[in-house]
Amino acid sequence: MFKKQTMEYRELNRNTLERAIRELPGYTPEQELWTAIEAQLELEAQDKQLRIATHQLPLYSPPPQAWGKISSELEQKPKLRKLWTRPVLAIAATIFGVILSVGVWLYFSEDTGAQMVLHTTEMLDVTGFEGDWDADEQDIAMVVSMVEKMPENENLNSLKTELKELNEAKAVLTHTMSQYGKDADLIRRLSKIERERSKIVKQMAAEI
Amino acid sequence: MRYSIAFLLFMLLLTCATAPVIAQTIKVQVITKKIEKNFHYKEGYEVNIEGEKAEVNIQTWEKKEIQVVMELIAKHPDKAVAERDLELMKHLAQRVKNKIYLRNYLSSVEGKGKSEPEAYLSVKYTITLPGECPVYLKNIFGAANISSLTNRLRVNSEFSRIGLQNLKGSVEIKTRFGDLIGQNLDGWFNIQSRRSDLTLQNISGRFNIQAQYGTIRLFANDDLADLRLDAEKSEVWFYHPNPQFVGYSLSARGSEVNLPSRIDAHWLALDNGERKITFSPNREYYPKVSIRITFGNLHVEKRVAP
């Protein structure tokens, strides 16, 4: 409590600060971030599984003869010999190695992709794109409100659930239209949903 | 007579002139950002696509390579608006370990005084890959045309049209508010469909379908081994070249069922309002068809060769 009071006292232009904070732009993380996080989590899960599996492995101690054999082999000094007796051969081998490495790298590396922007013009048919799909919402709402006042039964509940699903689908579709623009396919899908909504509302009205 | 023809022509002209729908065509500037990227294919890789308002075309070739062409398209009468809104469409084409991720999405409009995009926006993917490469596709408000895959395909789709052609292997489809149209399908198919229409031509192998609120047309061939269909509030047509040589286990509740007259079997009525029928042809091997229909209609008919 004391700390809070002290902080409030120190901030002379608190309102200005709060307004400035409110005006800061909001940012959403890039899609690549989630992909990277997903990959990292997958890797960690695999490592964890591997660690658990390592602990479960049985332990075996080697027979005493094995150590004797290893120490006797270590005592025998290896004989070193010069690999390239001629310097020309060594240079040629180096060049060959470099070319081979570059070739392998080029073959296995993924290309960064090509990108281009094109500009054309076309005629777009927008006949009937102005929507009248919300024209009857008031009447639909009236039927729903009347149904809400009625005693519940299995058929009405099922109709309400169906209408809810269709309303949600309509909301998603109209939101997409506002973001991506209307096209014939979206309008066709919306028309189908509207036909199904009409059927449900008619059935509801018949129950009143 | 001459006057009546003239009168008719006049009326026709009047009707055409006062037609309520007047065609509206506008000239738009089309800005397309085209991205091309190739990936080497190795066994165990999977192509993972998440499209939004995207038309996704998937085809195969002999090369051990995955080729991706993405086109982000913005259309508007004003070129500057089309260019501005094109920048709102983001994409991703990246390999992370054994998965090749392909994405498109609309970044949120930030800053003061900005509203929704004004241009018509759409995306097109053309993906060419080896037939054995597994594919996962999630698409909303778009279309998909997938052909000649042989290994594993998973599709999760909403408000989209899915076209499948010449597919083999294991296929899982989930569709909501969409259409599924398939041809020459042979393998293990698992389909969950809600408020979607299905038309599957020339199907063989094993099919497991769960459907609600849809029109379902299945055209089987002689190699169909097994079909399990659970259809609720749906209209179902099942066609087979020899429907009398198929073993049936049918159950219907609140539904009409039409069977070919050559199938000699009797319905068994249960207390819960369900009717059941089983029929086995007098043969050693026969396809097994098990259909449960609730509040819909089922028609079993002989398939006439196209």
Coordinates of C-alpha atoms in Angstrom, one line a residue:
Chain A
M1 CA 0.0 0.0 0.0
F2 CA 2.8 2.4 1.0
K3 CA 4.7 1.6 -2.2
K4 CA 1.7 2.4 -4.4
Q5 CA 1.2 5.7 -2.8
T6 CA 4.8 6.7 -3.3
M7 CA 4.6 5.8 -7.0
E8 CA 1.5 7.9 -7.5
Y9 CA 3.1 10.9 -5.8
R10 CA 6.2 10.7 -8.0
E11 CA 4.3 10.6 -11.3
L12 CA 3.6 14.3 -12.0
N13 CA 1.8 13.9 -15.4
R14 CA 0.1 10.6 -14.8
N15 CA -2.8 11.4 -17.2
T16 CA -0.4 12.2 -20.0
L17 CA 1.5 9.0 -19.4
E18 CA -1.7 6.9 -19.4
R19 CA -2.9 8.5 -22.6
A20 CA 0.4 8.0 -24.3
I21 CA 0.3 4.3 -23.3
R22 CA -3.2 3.9 -24.7
E23 CA -2.0 5.4 -28.0
L24 CA 0.8 3.0 -28.4
P25 CA 0.2 0.8 -31.5
G26 CA -0.6 -2.9 -31.0
Y27 CA 1.3 -5.6 -32.7
T28 CA 0.6 -9.2 -33.4
P29 CA 3.5 -11.7 -33.6
E30 CA 4.5 -13.0 -37.0
Q31 CA 3.4 -16.4 -38.0
E32 CA 7.0 -17.7 -38.3
L33 CA 7.3 -17.3 -34.5
W34 CA 4.7 -19.9 -33.8
T35 CA 6.3 -22.3 -36.3
A36 CA 9.7 -21.9 -34.6
I37 CA 8.1 -22.4 -31.1
E38 CA 6.3 -25.5 -32.3
A39 CA 9.5 -27.0 -33.7
Q40 CA 11.4 -26.1 -30.5
L41 CA 8.7 -27.8 -28.3
E42 CA 8.8 -30.9 -30.5
L43 CA 12.6 -31.1 -30.1
E44 CA 12.4 -30.7 -26.3
A45 CA 9.7 -33.4 -26.1
Q46 CA 11.9 -35.7 -28.1
D47 CA 14.9 -35.0 -25.9
K48 CA 12.9 -35.6 -22.8
Q49 CA 11.7 -39.0 -24.1
L50 CA 15.3 -39.9 -25.0
R51 CA 16.5 -39.0 -21.5
I52 CA 13.8 -41.1 -19.9
A53 CA 14.7 -44.0 -22.2
T54 CA 18.4 -43.7 -21.4
H55 CA 17.7 -44.1 -17.7
Q56 CA 15.8 -47.3 -18.4
L57 CA 18.7 -49.0 -20.3
P58 CA 20.2 -52.0 -18.5
L59 CA 23.8 -51.8 -17.1
Y60 CA 26.4 -54.3 -18.0
S61 CA 30.0 -54.4 -16.7
P62 CA 32.7 -55.6 -19.2
P63 CA 34.7 -58.8 -18.5
P64 CA 38.2 -58.1 -16.9
Q65 CA 40.0 -59.4 -20.0
A66 CA 38.6 -56.5 -22.1
W67 CA 40.6 -53.9 -20.1
G68 CA 43.8 -56.0 -20.5
K69 CA 43.4 -56.2 -24.2
I70 CA 42.7 -52.5 -24.6
S71 CA 45.8 -51.5 -22.6
S72 CA 48.0 -53.9 -24.6
E73 CA 46.7 -52.3 -27.9
L74 CA 47.4 -48.8 -26.5
E75 CA 51.0 -49.7 -25.8
Q76 CA 51.6 -50.5 -29.5
K77 CA 52.6 -47.1 -31.0
P78 CA 50.9 -46.4 -34.4
K79 CA 53.2 -45.9 -37.3
L80 CA 52.8 -42.5 -39.1
R81 CA 53.5 -42.0 -42.7
K82 CA 53.3 -39.0 -45.0
L83 CA 50.0 -39.0 -46.9
W84 CA 51.0 -36.8 -49.8
T85 CA 54.6 -37.3 -51.0
R86 CA 54.2 -34.8 -53.9
P87 CA 53.0 -31.2 -53.1
V88 CA 51.2 -31.0 -56.6
L89 CA 49.0 -33.9 -55.7
A90 CA 48.1 -32.3 -52.4
I91 CA 47.1 -29.0 -54.1
A92 CA 45.0 -30.9 -56.7
A93 CA 43.3 -32.9 -54.0
T94 CA 42.5 -29.6 -52.0
I95 CA 41.0 -28.0 -55.1
F96 CA 39.0 -31.1 -55.9
G97 CA 37.7 -31.2 -52.3
V98 CA 36.7 -27.5 -52.4
I99 CA 34.8 -28.0 -55.7
L100 CA 33.1 -31.1 -54.3
S101 CA 32.0 -29.3 -51.1
V102 CA 30.6 -26.4 -53.0
G103 CA 28.7 -28.8 -55.3
V104 CA 27.3 -30.8 -52.4
W105 CA 26.3 -27.5 -50.6
L106 CA 24.6 -26.1 -53.7
Y107 CA 22.7 -29.5 -54.2
F108 CA 21.4 -29.8 -50.7
S109 CA 20.8 -26.2 -49.8
E110 CA 17.2 -25.0 -50.3
D111 CA 16.6 -22.1 -52.5
T112 CA 15.4 -18.9 -51.0
G113 CA 12.6 -18.6 -53.5
A114 CA 11.9 -16.2 -56.3
Q115 CA 9.3 -13.4 -55.9
M116 CA 7.8 -11.1 -58.5
V117 CA 4.9 -8.6 -58.6
L118 CA 2.7 -8.5 -61.7
H119 CA 0.2 -5.9 -62.8
T120 CA -2.8 -6.5 -65.1
T121 CA -6.3 -5.2 -65.6
E122 CA -9.6 -7.2 -65.9
M123 CA -13.3 -6.7 -66.0
L124 CA -15.0 -7.8 -62.8
D125 CA -18.7 -8.7 -62.8
V126 CA -20.2 -7.4 -59.5
T127 CA -23.8 -7.9 -60.4
G128 CA -25.9 -8.5 -57.2
F129 CA -22.9 -8.0 -54.9
E130 CA -24.7 -5.4 -52.8
G131 CA -26.1 -7.6 -50.1
D132 CA -29.7 -7.6 -48.8
W133 CA -29.1 -10.6 -46.4
D134 CA -29.7 -8.6 -43.3
A135 CA -33.1 -7.2 -44.5
D136 CA -35.2 -9.8 -42.6
E137 CA -33.1 -9.9 -39.4
Q138 CA -35.7 -8.0 -37.5
D139 CA -38.5 -10.4 -38.4
I140 CA -36.2 -13.4 -37.5
A141 CA -35.4 -11.8 -34.1
M142 CA -39.1 -11.3 -33.5
V143 CA -39.9 -15.1 -34.1
V144 CA -36.9 -16.1 -31.9
S145 CA -38.1 -13.8 -29.1
M146 CA -41.6 -15.3 -29.2
V147 CA -40.1 -18.8 -29.2
E148 CA -37.9 -18.0 -26.2
K149 CA -41.1 -17.2 -24.2
M150 CA -42.6 -20.7 -24.9
P151 CA -42.2 -23.7 -22.7
E152 CA -39.2 -25.8 -23.8
N153 CA -39.5 -29.0 -25.8
E154 CA -37.1 -31.2 -27.6
N155 CA -38.0 -30.0 -31.1
L156 CA -37.7 -26.3 -30.2
N157 CA -34.4 -26.9 -28.5
S158 CA -33.1 -28.7 -31.5
L159 CA -34.3 -25.8 -33.8
K160 CA -32.7 -23.2 -31.5
T161 CA -29.3 -25.1 -31.6
E162 CA -29.5 -25.3 -35.4
L163 CA -30.3 -21.7 -35.8
K164 CA -27.4 -20.8 -33.5
E165 CA -25.0 -22.8 -35.6
L166 CA -26.3 -21.2 -38.8
N167 CA -26.1 -17.7 -37.2
E168 CA -22.5 -18.3 -36.3
A169 CA -21.7 -19.5 -39.8
K170 CA -23.3 -16.4 -41.3
A171 CA -21.3 -14.2 -39.0
V172 CA -18.0 -15.8 -40.0
L173 CA -19.0 -15.6 -43.7
T174 CA -19.9 -11.9 -43.6
H175 CA -16.8 -11.1 -41.6
T176 CA -14.7 -12.8 -44.3
M177 CA -16.6 -10.8 -46.9
S178 CA -15.6 -7.6 -45.1
Q179 CA -12.0 -8.6 -45.1
Y180 CA -11.4 -10.3 -48.4
G181 CA -14.3 -8.8 -50.4
K182 CA -17.4 -10.4 -51.8
D183 CA -17.2 -13.0 -54.6
A184 CA -19.7 -15.3 -56.3
D185 CA -18.6 -18.3 -54.2
L186 CA -19.0 -16.6 -50.8
I187 CA -22.4 -15.2 -51.9
R188 CA -23.5 -18.7 -53.0
R189 CA -22.5 -20.1 -49.7
L190 CA -24.2 -17.4 -47.7
S191 CA -27.4 -17.9 -49.8
K192 CA -27.4 -21.6 -48.9
I193 CA -27.1 -20.7 -45.2
E194 CA -29.9 -18.1 -45.5
R195 CA -32.2 -20.8 -47.1
E196 CA -31.5 -23.1 -44.2
R197 CA -32.1 -20.3 -41.7
S198 CA -35.4 -19.5 -43.4
K199 CA -36.5 -23.2 -43.1
I200 CA -35.7 -23.2 -39.3
V201 CA -37.4 -19.9 -38.7
K202 CA -40.5 -21.1 -40.6
Q203 CA -40.5 -24.3 -38.4
M204 CA -40.2 -22.1 -35.3
A205 CA -43.1 -19.9 -36.4
A206 CA -45.2 -23.0 -36.9
E207 CA -44.6 -24.0 -33.3
I208 CA -45.9 -20.6 -32.0
Chain B
M1 CA -52.4 -12.9 -86.4
R2 CA -49.8 -10.4 -87.6
Y3 CA -50.9 -7.9 -84.9
S4 CA -50.7 -10.6 -82.1
I5 CA -47.1 -11.5 -83.0
A6 CA -46.2 -7.8 -83.0
F7 CA -47.8 -7.4 -79.6
L8 CA -45.9 -10.4 -78.3
L9 CA -42.6 -9.0 -79.6
F10 CA -43.4 -5.7 -78.0
M11 CA -44.1 -7.3 -74.7
L12 CA -40.9 -9.3 -74.9
L13 CA -38.9 -6.1 -75.6
L14 CA -40.7 -4.4 -72.7
T15 CA -39.8 -7.3 -70.3
C16 CA -36.1 -7.2 -71.3
A17 CA -35.9 -3.4 -71.0
T18 CA -37.3 -3.5 -67.5
A19 CA -35.4 -6.5 -66.2
P20 CA -34.7 -5.9 -62.5
V21 CA -31.1 -7.3 -62.6
I22 CA -28.8 -5.0 -64.6
A23 CA -25.3 -6.4 -65.2
Q24 CA -22.6 -4.4 -63.4
T25 CA -19.1 -4.8 -64.6
I26 CA -16.2 -2.8 -63.3
K27 CA -12.6 -2.5 -64.6
V28 CA -10.1 -3.5 -61.9
Q29 CA -6.4 -3.3 -61.5
V30 CA -5.0 -6.7 -60.6
I31 CA -1.8 -6.8 -58.6
T32 CA -0.3 -10.3 -58.1
K33 CA 2.6 -11.2 -55.9
K34 CA 4.0 -14.5 -57.2
I35 CA 6.3 -16.5 -55.0
E36 CA 8.1 -19.6 -56.2
K37 CA 10.1 -22.0 -53.9
N38 CA 11.5 -25.5 -54.3
F39 CA 12.3 -28.0 -51.5
H40 CA 14.2 -31.3 -51.8
Y41 CA 11.9 -34.2 -50.8
K42 CA 13.1 -36.9 -48.4
E43 CA 11.1 -39.8 -47.0
G44 CA 9.3 -38.7 -43.8
Y45 CA 8.6 -35.2 -45.0
E46 CA 5.1 -33.8 -44.9
V47 CA 3.6 -30.8 -46.6
N48 CA 1.5 -28.8 -44.1
I49 CA -0.8 -26.1 -45.7
E50 CA -3.0 -23.6 -43.9
G51 CA -4.9 -21.6 -46.4
E52 CA -7.4 -18.8 -45.9
K53 CA -9.6 -17.8 -48.9
A54 CA -7.2 -19.9 -50.9
E55 CA -7.5 -22.0 -54.0
V56 CA -5.1 -24.9 -53.4
N57 CA -4.0 -27.2 -56.3
I58 CA -2.0 -30.2 -55.5
Q59 CA -0.6 -32.4 -58.2
T60 CA 2.2 -35.0 -58.5
W61 CA 5.4 -35.6 -60.5
E62 CA 8.2 -38.1 -60.7
K63 CA 10.9 -35.7 -59.3
K64 CA 12.0 -36.0 -55.6
E65 CA 11.2 -32.3 -55.2
I66 CA 8.4 -30.2 -53.9
Q67 CA 7.6 -27.1 -55.9
V68 CA 5.5 -24.4 -54.4
V69 CA 4.0 -21.5 -56.4
M70 CA 1.9 -19.0 -54.3
E71 CA 0.0 -16.1 -55.9
L72 CA -1.4 -13.4 -53.6
I73 CA -3.9 -11.4 -55.6
A74 CA -5.5 -8.0 -54.9
K75 CA -8.1 -6.4 -57.2
H76 CA -9.4 -2.9 -57.0
P77 CA -10.3 -0.1 -59.5
D78 CA -7.6 2.0 -57.9
K79 CA -4.1 0.6 -58.3
A80 CA -2.8 2.2 -55.2
V81 CA -5.5 0.6 -53.1
A82 CA -4.8 -2.8 -54.6
E83 CA -1.1 -2.4 -53.9
R84 CA -1.7 -1.2 -50.3
D85 CA -4.1 -4.1 -49.5
L86 CA -1.8 -6.7 -51.1
E87 CA 0.7 -5.8 -48.4
L88 CA -1.8 -6.9 -45.7
M89 CA -1.6 -10.5 -47.1
K90 CA 1.2 -12.4 -45.4
H91 CA 2.6 -15.7 -46.5
L92 CA 5.0 -18.4 -45.2
A93 CA 6.8 -21.1 -47.1
Q94 CA 9.4 -22.7 -44.9
R95 CA 10.8 -26.1 -43.9
V96 CA 11.1 -26.8 -40.2
K97 CA 12.7 -30.2 -39.7
N98 CA 10.6 -32.7 -41.6
K99 CA 7.6 -30.4 -42.2
I100 CA 7.2 -28.0 -45.0
Y101 CA 4.8 -25.2 -43.8
L102 CA 2.9 -23.2 -46.2
R103 CA 0.6 -20.5 -44.8
N104 CA -1.3 -17.4 -45.8
Y105 CA -3.1 -15.0 -43.6
L106 CA -4.3 -11.5 -43.4
S107 CA -2.4 -9.3 -41.0
S108 CA -4.5 -7.0 -38.8
V109 CA -4.9 -3.5 -39.9
E110 CA -3.0 -1.4 -37.4
G111 CA -3.0 2.3 -36.6
K112 CA -5.6 5.0 -36.3
G113 CA -8.2 5.7 -38.9
K114 CA -7.7 2.4 -40.8
S115 CA -10.6 0.2 -41.7
E116 CA -11.0 -3.2 -43.3
P117 CA -9.2 -3.9 -46.7
E118 CA -11.1 -2.4 -49.7
A119 CA -9.6 -4.6 -52.4
Y120 CA -10.9 -8.1 -53.4
L121 CA -8.2 -10.4 -52.0
S122 CA -7.5 -14.1 -52.9
V123 CA -4.7 -16.6 -52.8
K124 CA -3.7 -19.4 -55.2
Y125 CA -1.3 -22.3 -54.4
T126 CA 0.0 -24.6 -57.0
I127 CA 2.0 -27.4 -55.3
T128 CA 3.7 -30.2 -57.3
L129 CA 5.2 -33.0 -55.2
P130 CA 6.1 -36.7 -55.3
G131 CA 2.9 -38.9 -55.0
E132 CA 4.2 -40.6 -51.8
C133 CA 4.6 -37.3 -49.9
P134 CA 2.0 -37.0 -47.1
V135 CA -0.1 -33.8 -47.1
Y136 CA -2.1 -32.0 -44.5
L137 CA -4.4 -29.2 -45.7
K138 CA -6.5 -26.9 -43.6
N139 CA -8.5 -24.4 -45.7
I140 CA -11.3 -22.0 -44.9
F141 CA -13.3 -20.1 -47.6
G142 CA -11.5 -21.5 -50.5
A143 CA -11.2 -24.5 -52.8
A144 CA -8.9 -27.5 -53.1
N145 CA -8.1 -29.7 -56.1
I146 CA -6.0 -32.7 -55.1
S147 CA -4.9 -35.4 -57.4
S148 CA -2.8 -38.6 -57.6
L149 CA -1.5 -38.8 -54.0
T150 CA -0.7 -42.4 -52.9
N151 CA 0.3 -42.2 -49.2
R152 CA -1.5 -40.1 -46.7
L153 CA -3.8 -37.1 -47.0
R154 CA -5.6 -35.2 -44.3
V155 CA -8.0 -32.4 -45.0
N156 CA -9.8 -30.1 -42.6
S157 CA -12.0 -27.7 -44.5
E158 CA -14.7 -25.2 -43.8
F159 CA -16.9 -23.3 -46.3
S160 CA -14.8 -24.8 -49.1
R161 CA -15.1 -27.0 -52.2
I162 CA -12.8 -30.0 -52.1
G163 CA -12.1 -31.9 -55.4
L164 CA -10.3 -35.3 -55.1
Q165 CA -9.0 -37.3 -58.1
N166 CA -7.2 -40.6 -58.4
L167 CA -6.3 -41.0 -54.8
K168 CA -4.8 -44.0 -53.0
G169 CA -3.7 -44.7 -49.5
S170 CA -5.1 -43.3 -46.3
V171 CA -7.3 -40.3 -46.5
E172 CA -9.0 -38.4 -43.7
I173 CA -11.4 -35.6 -44.6
K174 CA -13.3 -33.3 -42.3
T175 CA -15.6 -30.8 -44.0
R176 CA -18.1 -28.3 -42.6
F177 CA -20.4 -26.1 -44.8
G178 CA -18.6 -27.4 -47.9
D179 CA -18.7 -29.7 -50.9
L180 CA -16.7 -32.8 -51.4
I181 CA -16.4 -34.1 -55.0
G182 CA -14.3 -37.1 -55.7
Q183 CA -13.4 -39.5 -58.5
N184 CA -11.4 -42.7 -58.7
L185 CA -10.8 -43.1 -55.0
D186 CA -9.2 -46.3 -53.7
G187 CA -7.9 -46.8 -50.2
W188 CA -8.9 -46.2 -46.6
F189 CA -11.2 -43.2 -46.4
N190 CA -12.5 -41.6 -43.3
I191 CA -14.9 -38.8 -43.9
Q192 CA -16.6 -36.5 -41.3
S193 CA -19.0 -34.2 -43.0
R194 CA -21.4 -31.6 -41.5
R195 CA -23.7 -29.5 -43.6
S196 CA -21.7 -30.6 -46.7
D197 CA -22.7 -32.3 -49.9
L198 CA -20.7 -35.4 -51.0
T199 CA -20.5 -36.8 -54.5
L200 CA -17.9 -39.6 -54.8
Q201 CA -17.6 -41.4 -58.2
N202 CA -16.0 -44.8 -58.8
I203 CA -15.0 -45.6 -55.2
S204 CA -13.3 -48.8 -54.1
G205 CA -11.5 -49.9 -50.9
R206 CA -12.8 -49.0 -47.5
F207 CA -15.0 -46.1 -46.6
N208 CA -16.1 -44.8 -43.2
I209 CA -18.4 -41.8 -43.5
Q210 CA -20.2 -39.8 -40.8
A211 CA -22.5 -37.2 -42.2
Q212 CA -25.1 -34.7 -40.9
Y213 CA -27.3 -32.4 -43.0
G214 CA -26.0 -33.3 -46.4
T215 CA -26.8 -34.8 -49.7
I216 CA -24.6 -37.9 -50.3
R217 CA -24.1 -39.6 -53.6
L218 CA -21.8 -42.7 -53.6
F219 CA -21.0 -44.5 -56.8
A220 CA -19.2 -47.7 -56.0
N221 CA -17.4 -50.0 -58.3
D222 CA -17.0 -53.8 -57.9
D223 CA -13.8 -53.4 -55.9
L224 CA -15.5 -51.7 -53.0
A225 CA -14.7 -53.8 -49.9
D226 CA -16.4 -52.1 -47.1
L227 CA -18.7 -49.1 -46.5
R228 CA -19.9 -47.8 -43.2
L229 CA -22.1 -44.8 -43.3
D230 CA -23.8 -43.1 -40.5
A231 CA -26.1 -40.4 -41.9
E232 CA -28.2 -38.0 -39.9
K233 CA -30.8 -35.7 -41.5
S234 CA -29.3 -36.5 -44.9
E235 CA -30.4 -37.7 -48.3
V236 CA -28.3 -40.7 -49.3
W237 CA -28.0 -42.4 -52.7
F238 CA -25.8 -45.5 -52.9
Y239 CA -25.1 -46.9 -56.4
H240 CA -23.4 -50.3 -57.1
P241 CA -23.0 -52.1 -60.4
N242 CA -24.5 -55.3 -58.8
P243 CA -26.5 -54.2 -55.8
Q244 CA -27.9 -57.7 -55.4
F245 CA -24.3 -59.1 -54.7
V246 CA -23.7 -56.8 -51.8
G247 CA -24.1 -57.7 -48.1
Y248 CA -26.3 -55.1 -46.3
S249 CA -26.8 -54.2 -42.7
L250 CA -29.2 -51.2 -42.7
S251 CA -30.9 -49.4 -39.9
A252 CA -33.4 -46.6 -40.4
R253 CA -35.2 -44.3 -38.0
G254 CA -37.7 -41.7 -39.2
S255 CA -36.5 -42.4 -42.7
E256 CA -37.6 -43.8 -46.0
V257 CA -35.5 -46.5 -47.6
N258 CA -35.8 -47.6 -51.2
L259 CA -34.0 -50.9 -52.1
P260 CA -33.8 -52.7 -55.5
S261 CA -36.6 -55.3 -55.8
R262 CA -34.0 -58.1 -56.3
I263 CA -32.9 -57.7 -52.7
D264 CA -35.2 -60.1 -50.9
A265 CA -35.2 -59.2 -47.2
H266 CA -37.7 -58.1 -44.6
W267 CA -37.5 -55.3 -42.1
L268 CA -37.4 -55.9 -38.5
A269 CA -39.2 -53.2 -36.4
L270 CA -37.7 -52.5 -33.0
D271 CA -39.4 -50.9 -30.0
N272 CA -37.4 -47.7 -30.2
G273 CA -38.9 -46.9 -33.6
E274 CA -35.8 -48.2 -35.5
R275 CA -36.1 -50.6 -38.4
K276 CA -33.4 -53.0 -39.3
I277 CA -32.6 -55.2 -42.3
T278 CA -29.7 -57.6 -43.0
F279 CA -29.0 -59.3 -46.3
S280 CA -26.2 -61.5 -47.4
P281 CA -25.9 -62.6 -51.0
N282 CA -25.3 -66.3 -51.8
R283 CA -21.6 -65.8 -52.5
E284 CA -18.3 -66.5 -50.7
Y285 CA -17.0 -63.0 -51.0
Y286 CA -19.0 -59.9 -51.2
P287 CA -18.7 -56.2 -50.2
K288 CA -20.2 -55.2 -46.8
V289 CA -22.3 -52.1 -46.7
S290 CA -23.5 -50.9 -43.3
I291 CA -25.7 -47.8 -43.3
R292 CA -27.5 -46.1 -40.5
I293 CA -29.9 -43.4 -41.5
T294 CA -31.7 -41.1 -39.1
F295 CA -34.4 -38.6 -40.2
G296 CA -33.4 -38.8 -43.9
N297 CA -33.8 -40.9 -47.0
L298 CA -31.8 -43.8 -48.4
H299 CA -31.9 -45.0 -52.0
V300 CA -29.9 -48.1 -53.1
E301 CA -29.8 -48.4 -56.8
K302 CA -28.0 -50.2 -59.6
R303 CA -25.1 -48.1 -61.0
V304 CA -25.4 -47.7 -64.8
A305 CA -22.0 -47.5 -66.5
P306 CA -21.4 -43.9 -67.6

